[in-house]
């Protein structure tokens, strides 16, 4: 294990060193010596080395997948390898690295981190029943904080409910409340008894956000800013209680309703807990990948708990839960506490309403990859940022692919 880790690090470091003369170094938090945020801009055009190879990969994928835009940033030890943007935000408006896009499930990793911070501080235990804070939730005395964070409650996912999907497609601008969303899940048959299996359910994270607010007495958006985005210098990662995206905006398009149309300002209120519906830019996403993937804000023990809160070896189809829903978590591919662990990479993969992104970190190589994409008319279904991420990983960390293709959609929590 140690030899593999050292080989990976040396391989990546050697590749990066070969191209540092063509790239601009930047601190992980993009903060200059005066404590001011640096702009998120493209690095100089690379003339060779891994930066040039990453750019080639992005250019090829953009053409091959008919992408409207590709934004990416790669760092090693928090130092920039390459930052770039390809394509357009809108017609005749070039995409830029500093443009903001929706980050979806990235904030689930933040909520999981906050929960573990509270455990570190002795304020809660992962095995506390949520009835203490959410007494009106059915079976609240049998559901624990651990189950919410690791998605093992057995609650059905409202996103799989045909009536919900029909309502969402009929009116993508609708403002959904947490009560409505949880109500859909709790009205559906439970997939399994709490803690006995694994299945992704958005309801778990809506409830986790509510529990964190009750535990701390602090509104969730303020809590995440104080404990996550503020300490990490993520000044362009923020919640909105409306469909607003801070300017400059990376616009999105999708054909999921049958016609290729703009989806930038479709209402994301259904995606996760109110207060955790965040937007970001590619530089913040790379910093986020590094911080979450290294456990920067947690004790060593809490970080290990985040990577495996008891999910490894758990899961599988039953008479009441099909194989497409209840999935086996293996050592190689499993869900942690708000994060996905894939072949040693710590990952989140938001994908909805025409936006797709990946934040991925390889602790063994201290390598962070952040990719965001938007769709063209011919873009295939799925999270196209995953394709680009895996090709970059193959180039910079040979032997450590990110096995997205081996992970069923439900395991990664992707929303298409």
XYZ file of C-alpha atoms in Angstrom:
416
model
C 0.000 0.000 0.000
C 2.772 2.444 0.944
C 4.703 1.641 -2.233
C 1.608 2.227 -4.374
C 0.928 5.523 -2.634
C 4.511 6.731 -3.056
C 4.642 5.612 -6.696
C 1.469 7.529 -7.465
C 2.717 10.677 -5.763
C 6.092 10.548 -7.495
C 4.466 9.907 -10.875
C 2.158 12.865 -10.539
C 4.818 15.129 -9.064
C 7.245 14.310 -11.882
C 4.637 15.084 -14.517
C 3.702 18.349 -12.872
C 7.298 19.424 -12.407
C 7.872 18.985 -16.118
C 5.345 21.695 -16.892
C 5.598 24.171 -14.047
C 7.510 26.584 -16.257
C 4.371 26.929 -18.355
C 1.800 27.329 -15.572
C 1.039 29.770 -12.800
C 1.122 28.578 -9.186
C -1.739 29.596 -6.914
C -2.543 28.998 -3.288
C -5.275 26.436 -2.691
C -7.644 29.056 -1.325
C -6.816 31.533 -4.122
C -5.978 34.176 -1.529
C -3.091 36.577 -2.069
C -0.631 37.830 0.532
C -3.013 40.631 1.534
C -5.876 38.257 2.292
C -7.761 39.235 -0.857
C -9.354 36.700 -3.177
C -7.568 36.211 -6.487
C -9.697 36.172 -9.599
C -10.490 32.757 -11.042
C -8.958 33.070 -14.503
C -7.374 30.841 -17.120
C -3.715 29.989 -16.701
C -1.338 30.844 -19.569
C -1.641 28.531 -22.613
C 0.546 25.502 -21.856
C 3.255 24.574 -24.341
C 3.829 21.055 -23.041
C 3.757 18.700 -20.081
C 0.643 17.531 -18.222
C -1.076 20.908 -18.499
C -1.012 20.614 -22.273
C -2.298 17.033 -22.049
C -5.192 18.045 -19.775
C -6.117 20.807 -22.213
C -6.017 18.341 -25.115
C -8.301 15.961 -23.211
C -10.803 18.739 -22.544
C -10.760 19.954 -26.135
C -11.279 16.465 -27.508
C -14.117 15.701 -25.077
C -15.848 18.978 -25.862
C -15.925 18.085 -29.546
C -16.698 14.403 -29.071
C -19.548 14.994 -26.602
C -20.893 18.128 -28.318
C -20.556 20.149 -25.126
C -21.581 23.785 -24.923
C -18.809 24.488 -22.419
C -16.088 22.862 -20.341
C -14.580 24.479 -17.252
C -11.764 22.744 -15.409
C -9.041 23.209 -12.846
C -6.385 20.726 -11.737
C -4.137 21.232 -8.730
C -1.361 19.303 -6.998
C -0.792 20.126 -3.328
C -3.090 23.099 -3.926
C -0.842 24.516 -6.640
C -2.326 25.122 -10.046
C -1.530 22.747 -12.879
C -4.069 24.277 -15.244
C -7.239 26.347 -15.121
C -9.210 26.836 -18.319
C -12.617 27.318 -19.917
C -13.700 26.171 -23.364
C -16.761 26.982 -25.407
C -19.622 29.357 -24.685
C -21.872 30.237 -21.799
C -24.444 31.559 -24.268
C -24.255 32.249 -27.979
C -21.291 34.587 -28.580
C -20.540 34.776 -24.830
C -17.302 32.869 -24.113
C -17.186 30.614 -21.060
C -14.789 31.826 -18.366
C -13.386 30.022 -15.285
C -14.914 32.608 -12.944
C -18.468 31.925 -14.105
C -20.815 30.484 -11.482
C -22.769 27.241 -11.842
C -24.909 25.006 -9.639
C -22.956 22.610 -7.404
C -25.788 20.385 -6.152
C -24.556 17.444 -4.118
C -21.227 19.107 -3.289
C -23.070 20.726 -0.375
C -24.058 17.259 0.878
C -20.363 16.651 1.538
C -20.335 19.927 3.480
C -23.303 18.832 5.599
C -21.618 15.504 6.316
C -18.479 17.363 7.353
C -20.405 19.670 9.691
C -22.075 16.659 11.308
C -18.700 15.059 11.952
C -17.329 18.330 13.333
C -20.163 18.288 15.866
C -19.207 14.714 16.740
C -15.571 15.815 17.144
C -16.762 18.536 19.515
C -18.779 16.080 21.592
C -22.076 17.787 20.832
C -23.711 14.749 19.227
C -23.071 11.094 18.483
C -23.614 9.628 15.038
C -25.842 7.032 16.668
C -28.163 9.541 18.317
C -31.765 9.010 17.166
C -33.118 11.956 15.218
C -36.307 11.961 17.319
C -34.454 14.388 19.586
C -34.533 17.039 16.856
C -37.098 15.795 14.318
C -39.822 14.236 16.479
C -42.470 14.408 13.737
C -40.524 12.205 11.326
C -42.023 8.703 11.144
C -39.784 6.180 12.963
C -37.581 9.041 14.157
C -36.632 6.993 17.225
C -35.153 4.288 14.936
C -33.358 6.610 12.510
C -29.971 7.973 13.556
C -27.816 10.853 12.379
C -25.437 8.257 10.912
C -28.272 6.828 8.795
C -29.200 10.256 7.435
C -25.601 11.096 6.507
C -24.814 7.699 4.968
C -28.242 7.307 3.282
C -29.302 4.099 5.045
C -32.683 5.134 6.471
C -34.786 3.145 4.004
C -36.762 6.248 3.051
C -37.889 6.214 -0.567
C -36.325 8.814 -2.845
C -38.870 11.399 -3.937
C -36.869 11.887 -7.141
C -37.927 8.378 -8.248
C -41.629 9.112 -7.730
C -43.434 9.463 -11.106
C -45.835 12.088 -9.767
C -42.929 14.216 -8.531
C -41.104 13.916 -11.859
C -44.243 14.878 -13.748
C -44.748 17.938 -11.539
C -41.104 18.957 -11.896
C -41.164 18.679 -15.686
C -44.477 20.515 -15.926
C -43.185 23.465 -13.915
C -39.368 23.559 -13.494
C -39.668 27.006 -11.884
C -41.733 25.762 -8.933
C -40.462 26.502 -5.429
C -40.514 23.280 -3.393
C -40.482 23.241 0.405
C -38.617 20.774 2.565
C -41.915 19.652 4.053
C -43.316 18.857 0.597
C -40.254 16.871 -0.414
C -39.986 14.825 2.769
C -43.741 14.296 2.681
C -43.484 12.626 -0.730
C -40.835 10.209 0.561
C -42.567 9.348 3.819
C -45.869 8.732 2.005
C -44.196 6.056 -0.141
C -43.518 2.509 1.131
C -40.233 2.256 3.017
C -37.631 0.363 1.008
C -36.219 -1.454 4.078
C -35.890 -1.194 7.832
C -33.619 1.667 8.982
C -29.932 0.787 8.924
C -30.315 -2.627 7.267
C -29.494 -1.722 3.659
C -28.268 1.120 1.452
C -30.091 3.299 -1.078
C -29.694 6.883 -2.180
C -32.543 9.155 -1.138
C -32.548 12.925 -1.453
C -34.916 13.011 1.523
C -32.086 11.910 3.819
C -30.132 15.071 3.119
C -33.122 17.394 3.326
C -33.649 15.907 6.798
C -29.948 16.112 7.680
C -30.004 19.838 6.943
C -33.024 20.269 9.200
C -31.351 18.271 11.969
C -28.165 20.350 11.774
C -30.208 23.527 12.156
C -31.950 22.120 15.235
C -28.715 20.853 16.794
C -26.854 24.135 16.368
C -29.703 26.655 16.515
C -28.233 28.165 13.349
C -29.756 28.520 9.897
C -28.095 26.038 7.521
C -26.667 28.532 5.024
C -25.026 30.468 7.870
C -23.786 27.245 9.447
C -22.112 26.092 6.212
C -20.521 29.500 5.716
C -19.139 29.586 9.270
C -17.852 26.040 9.317
C -17.010 25.170 5.697
C -16.922 27.806 2.994
C -15.570 30.583 5.236
C -12.648 28.644 6.749
C -11.738 27.227 3.330
C -11.805 30.606 1.585
C -14.597 29.535 -0.769
C -15.767 33.083 -1.337
C -17.656 32.244 -4.515
C -19.526 29.253 -3.091
C -22.831 30.334 -1.609
C -26.426 29.341 -1.006
C -29.453 30.975 -2.546
C -33.053 30.556 -1.461
C -34.146 31.541 -4.977
C -33.076 30.374 -8.468
C -30.600 33.276 -8.582
C -27.006 32.600 -9.639
C -24.428 35.320 -8.896
C -22.935 37.044 -11.930
C -21.038 36.092 -14.030
C -23.252 33.108 -14.843
C -22.446 29.936 -16.741
C -25.715 29.282 -18.563
C -27.125 25.755 -18.909
C -29.247 24.023 -21.535
C -30.996 20.663 -21.648
C -33.394 18.591 -23.751
C -34.781 16.579 -20.822
C -38.291 17.938 -21.450
C -38.087 16.992 -25.140
C -36.880 20.319 -26.543
C -33.378 21.747 -26.228
C -33.924 24.814 -24.061
C -32.239 27.073 -21.537
C -32.453 25.722 -17.984
C -30.137 28.093 -16.128
C -32.776 29.500 -13.823
C -34.912 26.436 -13.290
C -35.639 26.280 -9.580
C -33.185 23.984 -7.719
C -35.155 24.032 -4.450
C -35.923 20.310 -4.818
C -32.304 19.188 -4.968
C -31.298 19.229 -1.288
C -31.866 20.980 2.047
C -32.809 24.683 2.032
C -29.633 26.572 2.879
C -27.444 24.081 1.013
C -28.518 24.883 -2.548
C -25.149 26.267 -3.591
C -23.504 27.770 -6.631
C -19.740 27.966 -7.113
C -16.994 28.495 -9.690
C -14.319 26.101 -10.873
C -11.531 27.451 -8.645
C -13.647 27.043 -5.517
C -14.660 23.573 -6.681
C -11.025 22.480 -6.947
C -10.289 23.881 -3.492
C -13.383 22.103 -2.196
C -12.192 18.814 -3.715
C -8.845 19.124 -1.943
C -10.282 20.111 1.435
C -13.078 17.546 1.595
C -10.907 14.825 0.070
C -8.109 15.329 2.600
C -10.325 15.729 5.668
C -8.837 19.160 6.271
C -11.632 20.268 8.597
C -11.904 17.019 10.581
C -9.927 14.983 13.051
C -8.251 11.881 11.635
C -10.834 9.642 13.270
C -13.785 11.664 12.003
C -12.365 11.677 8.474
C -12.036 7.909 8.507
C -15.649 7.740 9.665
C -16.624 9.939 6.733
C -14.942 7.556 4.305
C -16.664 4.506 5.798
C -19.469 5.092 8.281
C -20.384 1.400 8.107
C -21.547 1.258 4.506
C -18.781 -1.006 3.149
C -20.300 -4.468 2.762
C -23.809 -3.140 3.292
C -26.592 -3.257 0.746
C -28.212 -5.481 -1.824
C -31.598 -6.213 -3.372
C -34.436 -7.636 -1.286
C -38.033 -8.628 -1.888
C -39.083 -5.021 -1.280
C -36.073 -3.212 -2.746
C -34.874 -3.926 -6.316
C -31.251 -4.139 -7.393
C -31.555 -0.762 -9.122
C -32.224 0.857 -5.738
C -30.595 -1.178 -2.964
C -26.972 -1.517 -3.979
C -24.008 -3.332 -2.497
C -21.240 -1.047 -1.254
C -17.759 -2.493 -1.742
C -14.358 -1.397 -0.504
C -13.585 -0.118 -3.999
C -16.855 1.702 -4.656
C -19.020 2.841 -1.785
C -20.892 5.743 -0.292
C -19.402 7.366 2.777
C -20.930 10.096 4.892
C -21.889 12.630 2.244
C -19.130 11.557 -0.157
C -18.518 8.850 -2.728
C -15.328 6.765 -2.475
C -14.133 5.362 -5.814
C -10.843 3.495 -6.062
C -9.248 5.811 -3.512
C -10.721 9.012 -4.970
C -13.055 11.105 -2.807
C -15.765 12.374 -5.119
C -19.006 14.279 -5.566
C -20.862 14.284 -8.903
C -23.693 16.849 -9.157
C -25.706 16.624 -12.365
C -29.126 18.182 -12.970
C -31.003 20.724 -15.102
C -28.305 20.857 -17.781
C -25.393 21.310 -15.365
C -22.839 18.574 -14.671
C -19.739 18.684 -12.487
C -17.219 16.596 -10.581
C -14.971 17.356 -7.653
C -12.452 14.564 -7.171
C -9.414 14.219 -4.911
C -6.805 11.470 -4.736
C -5.232 11.625 -1.266
C -2.412 9.276 -2.292
C -1.320 11.736 -4.989
C -2.630 14.974 -3.433
C -4.262 15.552 -6.799
C -7.502 17.557 -7.185
C -9.616 17.603 -10.339
C -12.605 19.902 -10.801
C -14.662 19.821 -13.992
C -17.963 21.450 -14.965
C -19.776 21.024 -18.275
C -22.922 22.265 -20.001
C -24.781 20.509 -22.794
C -25.008 21.056 -26.502
C -27.925 19.789 -28.576
C -26.157 16.487 -29.291
C -24.672 15.840 -25.847
C -25.388 12.286 -24.624
C -27.230 11.606 -21.386
C -25.244 11.308 -18.180
C -22.662 13.341 -16.321
C -20.174 14.325 -19.032
C -17.857 15.881 -16.433
C -17.178 12.318 -15.255
C -15.827 11.360 -18.674
C -13.378 14.247 -18.668
C -12.368 13.668 -15.048
C -11.545 10.028 -15.675
C -9.463 10.832 -18.740
C -7.496 13.413 -16.768
C -7.008 10.899 -13.946
C -5.703 8.328 -16.436
C -3.166 10.852 -17.730
C -1.948 12.236 -14.396
C -2.378 9.245 -12.068
C -1.902 6.077 -14.150
C -3.232 3.024 -12.363
C -5.802 5.067 -10.433
C -8.838 5.438 -12.690
C -12.051 6.833 -11.269
C -14.460 3.941 -11.940
C -17.578 5.966 -12.668
C -18.752 3.332 -15.152
C -18.755 0.679 -12.441
C -21.018 2.707 -10.199
C -24.773 2.535 -10.773
C -26.430 5.920 -11.062
C -28.222 5.542 -7.743
C -25.009 4.870 -5.810
C -23.418 8.149 -6.848
C -26.569 10.083 -6.099
C -26.574 11.613 -9.549
C -29.674 13.418 -10.668
C -30.172 13.456 -14.418
